[in-house]
Short mmCIF file of C-alpha atoms in Angstrom, two decimals:
data_model
loop_
_atom_site.label_atom_id
_atom_site.label_comp_id
_atom_site.label_asym_id
_atom_site.label_seq_id
_atom_site.Cartn_x
_atom_site.Cartn_y
_atom_site.Cartn_z
CA SER A 1 -91.42 51.99 -14.65
CA TYR A 2 -93.08 48.81 -15.75
CA MET A 3 -95.15 47.00 -13.13
CA LEU A 4 -96.73 43.57 -12.92
CA THR A 5 -99.69 42.99 -10.68
CA GLN A 6 -100.71 39.70 -9.28
CA PRO A 7 -103.47 38.73 -6.74
CA LEU A 8 -102.15 38.06 -3.30
CA SER A 9 -103.71 34.70 -2.95
CA VAL A 10 -105.71 32.10 -4.76
CA SER A 11 -107.58 29.38 -3.02
CA VAL A 12 -108.52 26.07 -4.69
CA ALA A 13 -109.73 22.56 -3.72
CA PRO A 14 -107.69 19.57 -4.62
CA GLY A 15 -108.57 18.29 -8.05
CA ASN A 16 -109.79 21.75 -9.14
CA THR A 17 -108.13 24.26 -11.45
CA ALA A 18 -106.11 27.24 -10.24
CA ARG A 19 -105.63 30.37 -12.45
CA ILE A 20 -103.09 32.94 -11.34
CA THR A 21 -103.12 36.30 -13.24
CA CYS A 22 -100.32 38.72 -13.97
CA ASP A 23 -101.43 42.05 -15.27
CA GLY A 24 -99.15 44.63 -17.12
CA ASN A 25 -99.52 47.08 -19.83
CA ASN A 26 -99.42 45.38 -23.18
CA ILE A 27 -97.93 42.28 -21.42
CA GLY A 28 -99.04 40.22 -24.41
CA MET A 29 -96.16 41.77 -26.39
CA LYS A 30 -93.53 40.30 -23.85
CA SER A 31 -92.31 36.83 -23.09
CA VAL A 32 -93.60 35.96 -19.57
CA HIS A 33 -91.90 33.41 -17.27
CA TRP A 34 -93.45 31.88 -14.12
CA TYR A 35 -91.81 30.53 -10.99
CA GLN A 36 -92.93 28.39 -8.08
CA GLN A 37 -91.46 28.97 -4.64
CA LYS A 38 -91.96 26.79 -1.76
CA PRO A 39 -91.08 27.95 1.89
CA GLY A 40 -87.41 28.11 2.42
CA GLN A 41 -86.54 27.03 -1.08
CA ALA A 42 -85.14 28.79 -4.19
CA PRO A 43 -87.70 29.60 -7.11
CA VAL A 44 -88.18 26.91 -9.61
CA LEU A 45 -89.10 27.74 -13.31
CA VAL A 46 -92.45 26.16 -14.16
CA VAL A 47 -93.46 28.00 -17.44
CA TYR A 48 -91.31 30.10 -19.86
CA ASP A 49 -91.88 32.19 -22.93
CA ASP A 50 -95.62 32.38 -22.01
CA SER A 51 -96.53 28.71 -22.43
CA ASP A 52 -93.54 26.41 -22.59
CA ARG A 53 -92.69 23.93 -19.90
CA PRO A 54 -89.04 23.00 -18.67
CA SER A 55 -88.39 19.34 -18.70
CA GLY A 56 -89.72 17.66 -15.53
CA ILE A 57 -92.64 20.12 -15.00
CA PRO A 58 -95.86 18.36 -15.13
CA GLU A 59 -98.37 19.01 -17.92
CA ARG A 60 -100.79 20.31 -15.34
CA PHE A 61 -98.90 23.50 -15.41
CA SER A 62 -99.69 25.69 -18.46
CA GLY A 63 -99.55 29.33 -19.44
CA SER A 64 -101.21 31.91 -21.79
CA ASN A 65 -100.49 35.50 -22.55
CA SER A 66 -102.68 38.07 -24.39
CA GLY A 67 -103.51 41.81 -24.14
CA ASN A 68 -102.84 43.09 -20.67
CA THR A 69 -102.96 39.74 -18.82
CA ALA A 70 -100.73 36.68 -18.62
CA THR A 71 -102.18 33.52 -16.76
CA LEU A 72 -100.66 30.55 -15.26
CA THR A 73 -103.04 27.66 -14.99
CA ILE A 74 -102.63 24.63 -12.63
CA SER A 75 -105.03 21.84 -13.55
CA ARG A 76 -105.95 19.01 -11.28
CA VAL A 77 -104.42 20.79 -8.28
CA GLU A 78 -102.51 18.74 -5.64
CA ALA A 79 -101.51 19.53 -2.03
CA GLY A 80 -97.88 19.78 -3.21
CA ASP A 81 -98.80 22.71 -5.56
CA GLU A 82 -99.29 24.90 -2.46
CA ALA A 83 -96.58 27.68 -2.94
CA ASP A 84 -95.93 31.20 -3.98
CA TYR A 85 -95.92 31.95 -7.66
CA TYR A 86 -94.18 34.78 -9.44
CA CYS A 87 -94.43 36.03 -12.94
CA HIS A 88 -91.39 37.75 -14.56
CA VAL A 89 -90.77 39.79 -17.76
CA TRP A 90 -87.87 41.77 -19.35
CA ASP A 91 -88.82 45.46 -19.80
CA SER A 92 -86.85 46.83 -22.70
CA SER A 93 -88.39 50.20 -22.44
CA SER A 94 -86.56 51.48 -19.46
CA ASP A 95 -82.96 50.49 -18.68
CA HIS A 96 -83.35 46.87 -19.69
CA ARG A 97 -84.98 46.01 -16.29
CA LEU A 98 -86.05 42.55 -15.15
CA VAL A 99 -89.51 42.90 -13.44
CA PHE A 100 -91.26 40.48 -11.03
CA GLY A 101 -94.86 40.45 -10.04
CA GLY A 102 -95.53 40.75 -6.27
CA GLY A 103 -96.39 36.98 -6.06
CA THR A 104 -99.46 34.86 -5.51
CA LYS A 105 -99.88 32.51 -2.75
CA VAL A 106 -101.84 29.34 -3.83
CA ILE A 107 -103.71 27.92 -0.99
CA VAL A 108 -104.92 24.26 -1.44
CA LEU A 109 -108.02 23.92 0.72
CA GLN B 1 -74.91 19.63 -14.84
CA LEU B 2 -74.84 23.35 -14.00
CA GLN B 3 -74.76 24.36 -10.48
CA VAL B 4 -74.41 27.80 -8.87
CA GLN B 5 -73.59 28.34 -5.16
CA GLU B 6 -73.67 31.58 -3.27
CA SER B 7 -71.02 32.30 -0.49
CA GLY B 8 -70.18 35.23 1.82
CA PRO B 9 -70.73 36.71 5.27
CA GLY B 10 -74.22 36.32 6.73
CA LEU B 11 -73.91 39.48 8.76
CA VAL B 12 -72.93 42.95 7.51
CA LYS B 13 -72.76 46.21 9.58
CA PRO B 14 -74.27 49.44 8.06
CA PRO B 15 -72.95 51.39 6.25
CA GLU B 16 -70.44 48.85 5.03
CA THR B 17 -70.30 46.95 1.84
CA LEU B 18 -71.92 43.59 1.13
CA SER B 19 -69.84 41.20 -0.89
CA LEU B 20 -71.10 38.04 -2.21
CA THR B 21 -69.56 35.36 -4.53
CA CYS B 22 -71.36 32.86 -6.85
CA THR B 23 -69.35 29.79 -7.78
CA VAL B 24 -70.32 28.15 -11.06
CA SER B 25 -69.76 24.41 -11.80
CA GLY B 26 -70.56 22.41 -14.78
CA VAL B 27 -70.17 25.10 -17.37
CA SER B 28 -67.72 27.76 -18.20
CA ILE B 29 -68.97 31.35 -17.06
CA THR B 30 -67.64 32.62 -20.36
CA SER B 31 -70.06 30.54 -22.33
CA ARG B 32 -72.08 32.70 -24.74
CA GLY B 33 -75.78 33.09 -24.69
CA HIS B 34 -76.44 33.46 -20.95
CA PHE B 35 -76.65 36.33 -18.50
CA TRP B 36 -75.52 35.66 -14.91
CA GLY B 37 -77.45 37.60 -12.25
CA TRP B 38 -78.12 38.46 -8.59
CA PHE B 39 -81.58 38.58 -7.11
CA ARG B 40 -82.80 39.15 -3.53
CA GLN B 41 -85.79 38.52 -1.43
CA PRO B 42 -86.45 40.35 1.83
CA PRO B 43 -88.04 38.24 4.62
CA GLY B 44 -91.63 37.58 3.81
CA ARG B 45 -91.63 39.60 0.68
CA GLY B 46 -91.23 39.04 -3.17
CA LEU B 47 -88.26 38.79 -5.53
CA GLU B 48 -86.15 41.62 -6.59
CA TRP B 49 -83.64 41.80 -9.45
CA ILE B 50 -80.28 43.30 -8.53
CA GLY B 51 -78.35 43.09 -11.82
CA SER B 52 -76.95 40.84 -14.45
CA ILE B 53 -73.66 40.49 -16.46
CA TYR B 54 -72.92 38.94 -19.80
CA TYR B 55 -69.65 37.20 -20.76
CA GLY B 56 -67.98 39.31 -18.14
CA GLU B 57 -68.55 42.52 -20.27
CA THR B 58 -71.98 44.02 -20.56
CA SER B 59 -73.80 44.52 -17.26
CA TYR B 60 -77.24 45.90 -16.36
CA TYR B 61 -78.47 47.01 -12.91
CA ASN B 62 -81.90 47.65 -11.38
CA PRO B 63 -82.14 51.51 -11.43
CA PRO B 64 -83.09 51.98 -7.72
CA LEU B 65 -79.85 50.03 -6.74
CA LYS B 66 -77.56 51.09 -9.69
CA SER B 67 -75.55 53.71 -7.72
CA ARG B 68 -74.60 51.09 -5.06
CA VAL B 69 -74.05 47.97 -7.09
CA THR B 70 -71.14 46.33 -8.90
CA ILE B 71 -71.25 42.86 -10.48
CA SER B 72 -68.05 41.56 -11.88
CA VAL B 73 -66.65 38.13 -13.25
CA ASP B 74 -63.44 36.38 -12.28
CA THR B 75 -63.02 33.92 -15.17
CA SER B 76 -60.00 32.32 -13.67
CA LYS B 77 -62.19 31.08 -10.76
CA ASN B 78 -65.32 30.56 -12.88
CA GLU B 79 -67.25 32.82 -10.45
CA PHE B 80 -69.00 36.23 -10.38
CA SER B 81 -69.51 38.59 -7.53
CA LEU B 82 -71.88 41.19 -6.08
CA GLN B 83 -70.82 44.25 -4.19
CA LEU B 84 -73.49 46.35 -2.57
CA ARG B 85 -72.31 49.53 -0.97
CA SER B 86 -73.59 51.60 1.90
CA VAL B 87 -76.00 48.91 3.24
CA THR B 88 -78.85 49.64 5.53
CA ALA B 89 -81.37 47.27 7.40
CA ALA B 90 -83.52 47.51 4.24
CA ASP B 91 -80.87 45.43 2.42
CA THR B 92 -81.50 42.46 4.76
CA ALA B 93 -82.57 39.56 2.45
CA VAL B 94 -81.92 36.24 1.05
CA TYR B 95 -79.65 36.77 -2.02
CA TYR B 96 -79.70 34.36 -5.00
CA CYS B 97 -77.30 34.03 -7.79
CA ALA B 98 -78.64 32.48 -11.04
CA ARG B 99 -78.19 32.03 -14.71
CA GLN B 100 -80.72 33.01 -17.32
CA GLY B 101 -81.13 30.77 -20.40
CA GLY B 102 -83.39 28.61 -22.52
CA GLY B 103 -85.70 31.03 -23.80
CA SER B 104 -86.18 32.90 -27.13
CA GLY B 105 -84.97 36.23 -28.17
CA TRP B 106 -82.39 38.47 -26.60
CA TYR B 107 -80.49 36.81 -23.67
CA LEU B 108 -81.63 39.26 -20.95
CA SER B 109 -85.18 38.29 -21.87
CA HIS B 110 -84.60 34.62 -21.02
CA PRO B 111 -86.03 32.83 -18.09
CA ILE B 112 -84.05 32.26 -14.93
CA ALA B 113 -83.50 28.60 -15.31
CA SER B 114 -80.86 27.86 -12.74
CA TRP B 115 -80.85 29.25 -9.15
CA GLY B 116 -78.51 28.88 -6.27
CA GLN B 117 -79.99 27.79 -2.90
CA GLY B 118 -79.73 31.35 -1.53
CA ILE B 119 -77.90 32.97 1.30
CA LEU B 120 -79.35 35.10 4.07
CA VAL B 121 -77.55 38.37 4.72
CA THR B 122 -78.59 40.50 7.74
CA VAL B 123 -77.53 43.96 7.98
CA SER B 124 -77.28 45.03 11.55
CA SER B 125 -74.96 46.76 13.86
#
């Protein structure tokens, strides 16, 4: 079955750039979506279709996808960006499964 | 404005059936172009897809759960439901209902744009 691998955590100082990777076999051929989840809250969509942003999401959040790695980039990191981030794809190759990465904790130093 | 809200018991005994309902407001559940789905998150762990249903007809389930799961739609109440049979402690989780939409390509590939607030279900005797 298709798997997505994310680093457990990423640490970043305020004002710097955080990059969260999501590795999967030929993930560049799929549409990748990214969610932010803060403690006790439901996930919030921050990037969809690799690099598009929903309305209301700051331009500091951007995405890219190529080869075997998709990346969520958070520029000019703020304390409020500390959260768990999950990538998500639809795997059409086996039973039309929705697959999530294991999640990455972004720690703002 | 679309809203989805989970409801149901917070405690289920093993090996009974977990039953949850998702009430949809602001849009008809029969509107085309969107899958409606259930997801869960065990305490301290990541997100897991349970299954999704389209227009009350086509449904897809996560293979490890497929034998125990049924998702159905009640168009008269504008809601959809989850039944998870033969539960164990491993099914303890926050359960979310949600709607996919706003992406490109086939509807099941779309992002999960609207989430409910989630409901904690504990499986314990």
